[in-house]
mmCIF file of C-alpha atoms in Angstrom:
data_model
loop_
_atom_site.group_PDB
_atom_site.id
_atom_site.type_symbol
_atom_site.label_atom_id
_atom_site.label_comp_id
_atom_site.label_asym_id
_atom_site.label_seq_id
_atom_site.Cartn_x
_atom_site.Cartn_y
_atom_site.Cartn_z
ATOM 1 C CA MET A 137 34.198 29.443 10.648
ATOM 2 C CA LEU A 138 32.488 31.498 7.978
ATOM 3 C CA GLU A 139 33.661 35.045 7.392
ATOM 4 C CA PRO A 140 30.890 37.420 8.475
ATOM 5 C CA LYS A 141 28.779 38.849 5.657
ATOM 6 C CA ARG A 142 26.451 41.794 5.984
ATOM 7 C CA GLY A 143 22.772 40.900 5.958
ATOM 8 C CA VAL A 144 20.730 41.042 2.771
ATOM 9 C CA SER A 145 17.445 41.822 4.521
ATOM 10 C CA LYS A 146 15.665 44.883 3.190
ATOM 11 C CA MET A 147 14.623 45.842 6.725
ATOM 12 C CA LYS A 148 17.014 47.090 9.422
ATOM 13 C CA LEU A 149 15.658 46.564 12.938
ATOM 14 C CA LEU A 150 16.321 49.510 15.249
ATOM 15 C CA THR A 151 15.179 47.542 18.275
ATOM 16 C CA PRO A 152 16.844 46.035 21.380
ATOM 17 C CA GLY A 153 16.321 42.526 19.983
ATOM 18 C CA PRO A 154 15.429 40.651 17.916
ATOM 19 C CA LEU A 155 17.849 42.581 15.797
ATOM 20 C CA THR A 156 19.525 42.758 12.417
ATOM 21 C CA THR A 157 21.808 39.748 11.964
ATOM 22 C CA THR A 158 24.545 38.997 9.459
ATOM 23 C CA GLN A 159 23.912 36.752 6.502
ATOM 24 C CA THR A 160 26.441 34.260 7.861
ATOM 25 C CA VAL A 161 24.521 33.925 11.135
ATOM 26 C CA LYS A 162 21.328 33.319 9.166
ATOM 27 C CA GLU A 163 23.004 30.696 6.984
ATOM 28 C CA GLN A 164 23.792 28.508 9.998
ATOM 29 C CA MET A 165 20.050 27.939 10.377
ATOM 30 C CA ASN A 166 19.854 26.281 6.961
ATOM 31 C CA ILE A 167 21.409 23.108 8.375
ATOM 32 C CA ASP A 168 19.324 20.573 10.318
ATOM 33 C CA ARG A 169 21.116 19.118 13.341
ATOM 34 C CA CYS A 170 20.326 16.274 15.731
ATOM 35 C CA THR A 171 20.372 17.014 19.461
ATOM 36 C CA TRP A 172 22.085 13.684 20.238
ATOM 37 C CA GLU A 173 25.002 14.062 17.825
ATOM 38 C CA GLU A 174 28.422 14.634 19.360
ATOM 39 C CA ASP A 175 29.096 17.461 16.894
ATOM 40 C CA TYR A 176 26.015 19.317 18.071
ATOM 41 C CA LYS A 177 26.701 18.721 21.761
ATOM 42 C CA SER A 178 30.223 20.045 21.242
ATOM 43 C CA ILE A 179 28.711 23.278 19.864
ATOM 44 C CA THR A 180 26.829 23.681 23.137
ATOM 45 C CA GLN A 181 29.950 23.051 25.215
ATOM 46 C CA ASN A 182 32.006 25.472 23.118
ATOM 47 C CA ILE A 183 29.342 28.157 23.594
ATOM 48 C CA ARG A 184 29.417 27.632 27.349
ATOM 49 C CA GLN A 185 33.192 28.013 27.434
ATOM 50 C CA SER A 186 33.136 31.052 25.149
ATOM 51 C CA LEU A 187 30.601 32.830 27.353
ATOM 52 C CA LEU A 188 32.850 32.395 30.376
ATOM 53 C CA LYS A 189 35.713 33.945 28.414
ATOM 54 C CA LEU A 190 33.539 36.885 27.361
ATOM 55 C CA ALA A 191 32.598 37.368 31.018
ATOM 56 C CA GLU A 192 36.322 37.250 31.944
ATOM 57 C CA VAL A 193 35.784 34.634 34.655
ATOM 58 C CA ASP A 194 37.523 31.420 35.729
ATOM 59 C CA GLU A 195 35.662 28.199 34.914
ATOM 60 C CA GLN A 196 36.586 26.959 38.388
ATOM 61 C CA GLU A 197 34.563 29.817 39.888
ATOM 62 C CA TYR A 198 31.655 30.190 37.420
ATOM 63 C CA THR A 199 29.580 27.958 35.201
ATOM 64 C CA THR A 200 27.225 28.590 32.280
ATOM 65 C CA ILE A 201 23.735 27.201 31.767
ATOM 66 C CA LEU A 202 21.810 27.549 28.496
ATOM 67 C CA MET A 203 18.007 27.479 28.720
ATOM 68 C CA GLN A 204 15.268 27.341 26.079
ATOM 69 C CA GLY A 205 12.910 30.328 25.757
ATOM 70 C CA SER A 206 12.917 34.107 25.654
ATOM 71 C CA GLY A 207 14.834 36.318 28.053
ATOM 72 C CA SER A 208 11.931 36.453 30.483
ATOM 73 C CA PHE A 209 11.917 32.637 30.675
ATOM 74 C CA ILE A 210 15.545 32.737 31.761
ATOM 75 C CA VAL A 211 14.978 35.459 34.361
ATOM 76 C CA GLU A 212 12.139 33.424 35.821
ATOM 77 C CA ALA A 213 14.318 30.291 35.835
ATOM 78 C CA VAL A 214 16.885 32.139 37.965
ATOM 79 C CA LEU A 215 14.186 33.396 40.344
ATOM 80 C CA HIS A 216 12.888 29.821 40.661
ATOM 81 C CA THR A 217 16.308 28.321 41.271
ATOM 82 C CA ALA A 218 18.523 30.856 43.036
ATOM 83 C CA ILE A 219 16.039 31.817 45.757
ATOM 84 C CA SER A 220 14.778 29.498 48.468
ATOM 85 C CA SER A 221 11.787 29.851 50.780
ATOM 86 C CA ASP A 222 14.147 31.155 53.495
ATOM 87 C CA ASP A 223 15.493 34.005 51.363
ATOM 88 C CA LYS A 224 14.371 37.602 50.828
ATOM 89 C CA LEU A 225 14.894 39.558 47.634
ATOM 90 C CA LEU A 226 15.498 43.292 47.189
ATOM 91 C CA ILE A 227 14.239 44.272 43.724
ATOM 92 C CA ILE A 228 15.585 47.521 42.268
ATOM 93 C CA SER A 229 13.249 48.720 39.515
ATOM 94 C CA ASN A 230 13.325 51.754 37.222
ATOM 95 C CA GLY A 231 11.570 50.419 34.137
ATOM 96 C CA ALA A 232 9.196 47.874 32.640
ATOM 97 C CA TYR A 233 11.632 44.978 32.940
ATOM 98 C CA GLY A 234 12.222 45.603 36.624
ATOM 99 C CA GLU A 235 8.454 45.644 37.003
ATOM 100 C CA ARG A 236 8.273 42.296 35.192
ATOM 101 C CA ILE A 237 10.671 40.850 37.765
ATOM 102 C CA ILE A 238 8.339 42.105 40.491
ATOM 103 C CA LYS A 239 5.415 40.297 38.832
ATOM 104 C CA MET A 240 7.416 37.082 38.566
ATOM 105 C CA THR A 241 8.485 37.304 42.203
ATOM 106 C CA LYS A 242 4.916 37.798 43.359
ATOM 107 C CA ARG A 243 3.737 34.805 41.296
ATOM 108 C CA LEU A 244 6.481 32.697 42.858
ATOM 109 C CA GLY A 245 5.539 33.846 46.348
ATOM 110 C CA HIS A 246 9.086 34.861 47.261
ATOM 111 C CA ASN A 247 9.606 37.145 50.236
ATOM 112 C CA HIS A 248 10.704 40.469 48.774
ATOM 113 C CA VAL A 249 10.870 44.243 49.048
ATOM 114 C CA VAL A 250 10.859 46.722 46.140
ATOM 115 C CA TYR A 251 12.927 49.855 45.679
ATOM 116 C CA ASN A 252 11.097 51.789 42.948
ATOM 117 C CA VAL A 253 13.166 54.412 41.151
ATOM 118 C CA PRO A 254 11.856 57.001 38.643
ATOM 119 C CA TYR A 255 12.387 55.839 35.069
ATOM 120 C CA ASP A 256 14.865 58.605 34.290
ATOM 121 C CA GLU A 257 16.969 58.154 37.411
ATOM 122 C CA ALA A 258 19.566 55.649 38.574
ATOM 123 C CA PRO A 259 19.210 53.897 41.941
ATOM 124 C CA SER A 260 20.825 55.638 44.902
ATOM 125 C CA GLU A 261 23.512 53.814 46.887
ATOM 126 C CA GLU A 262 22.327 55.539 50.042
ATOM 127 C CA THR A 263 18.746 54.372 49.521
ATOM 128 C CA ILE A 264 19.849 50.797 48.807
ATOM 129 C CA GLU A 265 21.776 50.840 52.083
ATOM 130 C CA GLN A 266 18.663 52.090 53.865
ATOM 131 C CA TYR A 267 16.591 49.212 52.477
ATOM 132 C CA ILE A 268 19.196 46.726 53.654
ATOM 133 C CA GLN A 269 19.378 48.283 57.122
ATOM 134 C CA SER A 270 15.574 48.295 57.395
ATOM 135 C CA ASN A 271 15.379 44.683 56.156
ATOM 136 C CA PRO A 272 18.293 42.787 57.721
ATOM 137 C CA ASP A 273 16.822 39.511 56.400
ATOM 138 C CA ILE A 274 17.535 40.496 52.760
ATOM 139 C CA THR A 275 19.695 37.811 51.126
ATOM 140 C CA HIS A 276 19.547 38.716 47.403
ATOM 141 C CA ILE A 277 19.564 41.848 45.219
ATOM 142 C CA VAL A 278 18.255 41.849 41.650
ATOM 143 C CA MET A 279 18.511 44.693 39.123
ATOM 144 C CA VAL A 280 18.266 45.237 35.374
ATOM 145 C CA HIS A 281 21.550 46.536 33.961
ATOM 146 C CA CYS A 282 20.298 48.215 30.771
ATOM 147 C CA GLU A 283 16.617 49.130 31.059
ATOM 148 C CA THR A 284 15.533 49.271 27.437
ATOM 149 C CA THR A 285 12.307 50.932 28.583
ATOM 150 C CA THR A 286 14.317 54.155 28.494
ATOM 151 C CA GLY A 287 17.876 53.243 27.535
ATOM 152 C CA ILE A 288 19.314 53.939 30.980
ATOM 153 C CA LEU A 289 22.418 52.042 32.077
ATOM 154 C CA ASN A 290 22.206 51.303 35.793
ATOM 155 C CA PRO A 291 25.327 51.490 38.032
ATOM 156 C CA VAL A 292 26.213 47.816 38.287
ATOM 157 C CA GLN A 293 29.581 48.416 39.953
ATOM 158 C CA ASN A 294 28.069 50.402 42.831
ATOM 159 C CA VAL A 295 25.326 47.852 43.458
ATOM 160 C CA GLY A 296 27.816 44.991 43.237
ATOM 161 C CA GLU A 297 30.008 46.630 45.874
ATOM 162 C CA ILE A 298 27.019 46.963 48.207
ATOM 163 C CA ALA A 299 26.050 43.326 47.652
ATOM 164 C CA ARG A 300 29.593 42.167 48.399
ATOM 165 C CA LYS A 301 29.817 44.400 51.487
ATOM 166 C CA HIS A 302 26.676 42.821 52.968
ATOM 167 C CA ASN A 303 27.366 39.286 51.690
ATOM 168 C CA LEU A 304 24.268 39.337 49.469
ATOM 169 C CA VAL A 305 23.669 37.322 46.295
ATOM 170 C CA PHE A 306 23.630 39.717 43.324
ATOM 171 C CA ILE A 307 21.442 38.795 40.339
ATOM 172 C CA LEU A 308 21.897 40.995 37.265
ATOM 173 C CA ASP A 309 19.529 41.009 34.305
ATOM 174 C CA ALA A 310 22.121 41.893 31.663
ATOM 175 C CA MET A 311 19.804 40.920 28.845
ATOM 176 C CA SER A 312 20.576 43.937 26.681
ATOM 177 C CA SER A 313 24.117 44.689 27.794
ATOM 178 C CA PHE A 314 26.193 41.497 27.964
ATOM 179 C CA GLY A 315 28.429 41.233 24.919
ATOM 180 C CA GLY A 316 27.987 44.930 24.146
ATOM 181 C CA VAL A 317 29.239 46.526 27.380
ATOM 182 C CA PRO A 318 32.597 45.391 28.833
ATOM 183 C CA MET A 319 32.278 43.798 32.261
ATOM 184 C CA ASN A 320 34.218 41.409 34.451
ATOM 185 C CA ILE A 321 31.381 39.855 36.378
ATOM 186 C CA GLU A 322 33.534 38.512 39.219
ATOM 187 C CA GLU A 323 35.120 41.907 39.855
ATOM 188 C CA LEU A 324 31.630 43.432 39.753
ATOM 189 C CA GLY A 325 30.393 41.020 42.415
ATOM 190 C CA ILE A 326 27.764 39.428 40.175
ATOM 191 C CA ASP A 327 26.611 35.964 41.247
ATOM 192 C CA TYR A 328 24.072 35.404 38.445
ATOM 193 C CA LEU A 329 24.255 37.178 35.095
ATOM 194 C CA ILE A 330 21.321 36.629 32.737
ATOM 195 C CA SER A 331 21.291 37.351 29.005
ATOM 196 C CA SER A 332 19.809 36.170 25.723
ATOM 197 C CA ALA A 333 20.942 34.893 22.337
ATOM 198 C CA ASN A 334 19.281 37.700 20.387
ATOM 199 C CA LYS A 335 20.894 40.727 21.986
ATOM 200 C CA CYS A 336 24.446 42.113 21.851
ATOM 201 C CA ILE A 337 26.047 38.859 20.743
ATOM 202 C CA GLN A 338 23.789 39.256 17.694
ATOM 203 C CA GLY A 339 22.217 35.835 17.424
ATOM 204 C CA VAL A 340 18.527 35.056 16.932
ATOM 205 C CA PRO A 341 15.741 34.420 19.486
ATOM 206 C CA GLY A 342 15.222 30.991 21.018
ATOM 207 C CA PHE A 343 17.316 30.600 24.153
ATOM 208 C CA GLY A 344 19.062 32.511 26.901
ATOM 209 C CA PHE A 345 21.894 31.811 29.286
ATOM 210 C CA VAL A 346 23.017 32.294 32.856
ATOM 211 C CA ILE A 347 26.581 32.726 34.069
ATOM 212 C CA ALA A 348 26.442 31.594 37.696
ATOM 213 C CA LYS A 349 28.927 31.656 40.537
ATOM 214 C CA GLN A 350 29.397 28.048 41.522
ATOM 215 C CA SER A 351 29.783 28.646 45.260
ATOM 216 C CA HIS A 352 26.136 29.691 45.444
ATOM 217 C CA PHE A 353 24.670 27.850 42.468
ATOM 218 C CA MET A 354 25.702 24.444 43.847
ATOM 219 C CA THR A 355 23.490 25.084 46.886
ATOM 220 C CA THR A 356 20.307 25.564 44.827
ATOM 221 C CA LYS A 357 19.327 21.944 44.141
ATOM 222 C CA GLY A 358 15.638 21.438 44.817
ATOM 223 C CA ASN A 359 14.705 25.137 45.071
ATOM 224 C CA SER A 360 12.733 25.338 41.824
ATOM 225 C CA LYS A 361 8.993 24.679 41.921
ATOM 226 C CA SER A 362 9.039 24.424 38.110
ATOM 227 C CA LEU A 363 10.284 21.383 36.234
ATOM 228 C CA SER A 364 11.003 23.118 32.920
ATOM 229 C CA LEU A 365 12.581 26.191 34.533
ATOM 230 C CA ASP A 366 14.786 24.332 36.999
ATOM 231 C CA LEU A 367 18.170 25.825 36.218
ATOM 232 C CA TYR A 368 20.041 23.386 38.453
ATOM 233 C CA ASP A 369 18.560 20.322 36.751
ATOM 234 C CA GLN A 370 19.281 21.873 33.364
ATOM 235 C CA TRP A 371 22.931 22.344 34.375
ATOM 236 C CA LYS A 372 23.204 18.822 35.812
ATOM 237 C CA THR A 373 22.306 17.303 32.439
ATOM 238 C CA MET A 374 24.137 19.814 30.246
ATOM 239 C CA ASN A 375 27.342 19.769 32.249
ATOM 240 C CA VAL A 376 27.985 16.108 31.421
ATOM 241 C CA ASP A 377 28.523 16.412 27.675
ATOM 242 C CA GLY A 378 26.460 19.322 26.325
ATOM 243 C CA LYS A 379 23.131 17.494 26.008
ATOM 244 C CA TRP A 380 20.115 19.680 26.762
ATOM 245 C CA ARG A 381 17.479 18.266 29.132
ATOM 246 C CA TYR A 382 14.628 18.761 26.676
ATOM 247 C CA THR A 383 14.479 19.552 22.954
ATOM 248 C CA SER A 384 16.897 22.364 22.241
ATOM 249 C CA PRO A 385 16.564 25.054 19.540
ATOM 250 C CA THR A 386 19.252 23.509 17.357
ATOM 251 C CA HIS A 387 19.146 26.059 14.536
ATOM 252 C CA VAL A 388 19.328 28.952 16.983
ATOM 253 C CA VAL A 389 22.220 27.385 18.894
ATOM 254 C CA ALA A 390 24.267 26.980 15.704
ATOM 255 C CA ALA A 391 23.517 30.575 14.699
ATOM 256 C CA PHE A 392 24.629 31.768 18.135
ATOM 257 C CA SER A 393 27.893 29.877 17.835
ATOM 258 C CA GLN A 394 28.587 31.717 14.586
ATOM 259 C CA ALA A 395 27.588 35.012 16.212
ATOM 260 C CA ILE A 396 30.121 34.500 19.013
ATOM 261 C CA GLU A 397 32.870 33.895 16.450
ATOM 262 C CA GLU A 398 31.888 37.096 14.647
ATOM 263 C CA LEU A 399 32.019 39.017 17.919
ATOM 264 C CA ILE A 400 35.548 37.746 18.480
ATOM 265 C CA GLN A 401 36.515 38.632 14.898
ATOM 266 C CA GLU A 402 35.196 42.160 15.404
ATOM 267 C CA GLY A 403 37.667 42.582 18.251
ATOM 268 C CA GLY A 404 35.633 41.324 21.187
ATOM 269 C CA VAL A 405 33.292 43.111 23.540
ATOM 270 C CA VAL A 406 35.389 46.285 23.713
ATOM 271 C CA ALA A 407 35.336 46.763 19.932
ATOM 272 C CA ARG A 408 31.621 46.080 19.735
ATOM 273 C CA TYR A 409 30.995 48.503 22.592
ATOM 274 C CA GLU A 410 32.889 51.203 20.717
ATOM 275 C CA ARG A 411 30.777 50.640 17.588
ATOM 276 C CA TYR A 412 27.547 50.730 19.563
ATOM 277 C CA LYS A 413 28.621 53.786 21.558
ATOM 278 C CA ASN A 414 29.778 55.760 18.532
ATOM 279 C CA ASN A 415 26.584 55.001 16.609
ATOM 280 C CA ASN A 416 24.487 55.931 19.618
ATOM 281 C CA LEU A 417 26.286 59.234 20.168
ATOM 282 C CA TYR A 418 26.073 60.100 16.470
ATOM 283 C CA LEU A 419 22.353 59.406 16.383
ATOM 284 C CA ARG A 420 21.696 61.208 19.651
ATOM 285 C CA GLU A 421 23.414 64.366 18.363
ATOM 286 C CA LYS A 422 21.674 64.338 14.975
ATOM 287 C CA MET A 423 18.228 63.577 16.428
ATOM 288 C CA THR A 424 18.568 66.455 18.892
ATOM 289 C CA ARG A 425 19.297 68.815 15.998
ATOM 290 C CA LEU A 426 16.154 67.549 14.277
ATOM 291 C CA GLY A 427 14.041 68.377 17.324
ATOM 292 C CA PHE A 428 13.928 64.974 19.060
ATOM 293 C CA HIS A 429 15.207 65.276 22.605
ATOM 294 C CA PRO A 430 16.430 62.208 24.523
ATOM 295 C CA TYR A 431 14.533 61.211 27.653
ATOM 296 C CA ILE A 432 17.703 60.142 29.477
ATOM 297 C CA THR A 433 20.621 62.485 30.151
ATOM 298 C CA LEU A 434 23.899 61.574 28.485
ATOM 299 C CA ASP A 435 25.625 60.546 31.733
ATOM 300 C CA LYS A 436 23.023 57.781 32.258
ATOM 301 C CA GLN A 437 22.651 56.780 28.596
ATOM 302 C CA SER A 438 23.484 53.231 27.541
ATOM 303 C CA PRO A 439 25.035 52.540 24.128
ATOM 304 C CA ILE A 440 22.159 50.149 23.374
ATOM 305 C CA ILE A 441 18.953 52.122 22.793
ATOM 306 C CA THR A 442 17.699 55.689 23.226
ATOM 307 C CA THR A 443 14.229 56.979 24.052
ATOM 308 C CA TYR A 444 13.235 60.168 22.226
ATOM 309 C CA LEU A 445 10.367 62.463 23.174
ATOM 310 C CA PHE A 446 7.882 63.575 20.535
ATOM 311 C CA PRO A 447 8.983 66.955 19.117
ATOM 312 C CA ASP A 448 5.537 68.506 19.635
ATOM 313 C CA ALA A 449 1.930 67.725 20.516
ATOM 314 C CA ASP A 450 0.930 67.258 16.861
ATOM 315 C CA PHE A 451 3.547 64.652 16.083
ATOM 316 C CA ASP A 452 1.949 61.543 14.544
ATOM 317 C CA PHE A 453 4.183 58.612 15.472
ATOM 318 C CA SER A 454 2.158 56.124 13.429
ATOM 319 C CA ASP A 455 2.721 58.144 10.245
ATOM 320 C CA PHE A 456 6.390 58.706 11.122
ATOM 321 C CA TYR A 457 6.888 54.991 11.825
ATOM 322 C CA ASN A 458 5.285 53.924 8.541
ATOM 323 C CA GLN A 459 7.194 56.469 6.472
ATOM 324 C CA ILE A 460 10.540 55.421 7.944
ATOM 325 C CA LYS A 461 9.635 51.750 7.598
ATOM 326 C CA GLU A 462 9.069 52.285 3.865
ATOM 327 C CA LYS A 463 12.702 53.405 3.728
ATOM 328 C CA GLY A 464 13.856 50.129 5.297
ATOM 329 C CA PHE A 465 14.126 50.956 9.016
ATOM 330 C CA THR A 466 11.914 49.596 11.806
ATOM 331 C CA LEU A 467 11.650 51.892 14.824
ATOM 332 C CA TYR A 468 10.453 50.899 18.309
ATOM 333 C CA PRO A 469 7.408 52.354 20.127
ATOM 334 C CA GLY A 470 7.856 53.957 23.542
ATOM 335 C CA LYS A 471 6.968 52.428 26.899
ATOM 336 C CA LEU A 472 6.736 55.573 29.007
ATOM 337 C CA MET A 473 3.519 56.360 30.825
ATOM 338 C CA ASP A 474 4.319 60.000 31.598
ATOM 339 C CA ALA A 475 5.507 61.175 28.178
ATOM 340 C CA ASP A 476 4.900 60.445 24.497
ATOM 341 C CA SER A 477 8.021 58.786 23.140
ATOM 342 C CA PHE A 478 9.590 56.246 20.814
ATOM 343 C CA ARG A 479 12.886 54.390 20.847
ATOM 344 C CA ILE A 480 15.749 53.780 18.447
ATOM 345 C CA GLY A 481 18.067 50.879 19.132
ATOM 346 C CA ASN A 482 21.522 50.636 17.604
ATOM 347 C CA ILE A 483 22.652 47.090 18.420
ATOM 348 C CA GLY A 484 22.907 44.344 15.838
ATOM 349 C CA ASP A 485 24.596 44.344 12.444
ATOM 350 C CA LEU A 486 24.244 48.108 12.052
ATOM 351 C CA HIS A 487 27.059 50.476 11.167
ATOM 352 C CA GLU A 488 27.783 54.162 10.699
ATOM 353 C CA GLU A 489 26.503 54.246 7.126
ATOM 354 C CA ASP A 490 23.173 52.814 8.256
ATOM 355 C CA PHE A 491 22.628 55.618 10.757
ATOM 356 C CA LYS A 492 23.704 58.287 8.289
ATOM 357 C CA GLU A 493 21.061 56.974 5.908
ATOM 358 C CA LEU A 494 18.472 56.866 8.687
ATOM 359 C CA VAL A 495 19.173 60.481 9.673
ATOM 360 C CA GLN A 496 18.736 61.559 6.049
ATOM 361 C CA HIS A 497 15.300 59.918 5.905
ATOM 362 C CA ILE A 498 14.209 61.453 9.221
ATOM 363 C CA ASN A 499 15.477 64.868 8.147
ATOM 364 C CA HIS A 500 13.496 64.578 4.903
ATOM 365 C CA TYR A 501 10.380 63.548 6.837
ATOM 366 C CA MET A 502 10.683 66.536 9.191
ATOM 367 C CA GLU A 503 11.218 68.958 6.289
ATOM 368 C CA GLU A 504 8.118 67.694 4.505
ATOM 369 C CA ARG A 505 6.140 67.876 7.724
ATOM 370 C CA ALA A 506 7.217 71.501 8.246
ATOM 371 C CA TYR A 507 5.878 72.472 4.814
ATOM 372 C CA ALA A 508 2.659 70.458 5.059
#
């Protein structure tokens, strides 16, 4: 395994993914691989085993399925496969990605009910219980863990306890948290955890993965109305020897394998979480001093990304964005409908010195703006 090397890209991506990757992850994509070769199939199998270890679960209880496409493809694959025509889904939504799940569910025609939560609030246990009592035919709960719309980190443990109490299947979109926030998914009562190669494990876009509890997953054969997004059929082929059903993103898979090794070298999920958290707290404090107030209160803040409100009505985000981009940092526009905002992500190959440099550039921009 190659020793990780910092990236040589001139641009640092302050986004929730795609993100800044190490040079050694990039270098894995310089090699062309054949999908039928045993060496390549063994990479897939090693990834599947490594993901189970990162999730702290027993391979007798859980399995891993890799699937081509972006994160939304993988979420939709789970909705196709894990839910039958006899089931009913409770969707908890407090951001754009929860709303995307609602759209998918409607397209699929699944029976469902929606618990809409304000973007700056976490779901209430009491309200979830009320939905379940009012809808005794609910069989599944789905929620986004880290809503990068705002940066909020939803209370997965509380929701998992409710799901377990009522014997419900718990689907967690952990797209922007898995690998960067410690979690034992069995202890949390998660039946399906969904994430992507280009998030906290710090790979590149091209595929996602599902960690599924076998006791439920093995009952899902034939549920999917989609051929390409049939998670069960994908698993059936892949579980034999690591062969993907259809053409796999070979370069991306190899890069992801390297990224997992670099996560382990860093000290695992706990060490990466500490880096993300410390960078986030540092940036949050400095930005507040510069007049940018976070949209989410600290007790609900994830270590992944933070939404900042415009400092005043005259703030020109386009100019700010372009000026900071010239310094080598790409910011992220906001997604709020009720307030002008932008976002700064701190996952990826980004370290304390990067954020100190960023703060210096933002401070300089604000000083020049004050004298303009």
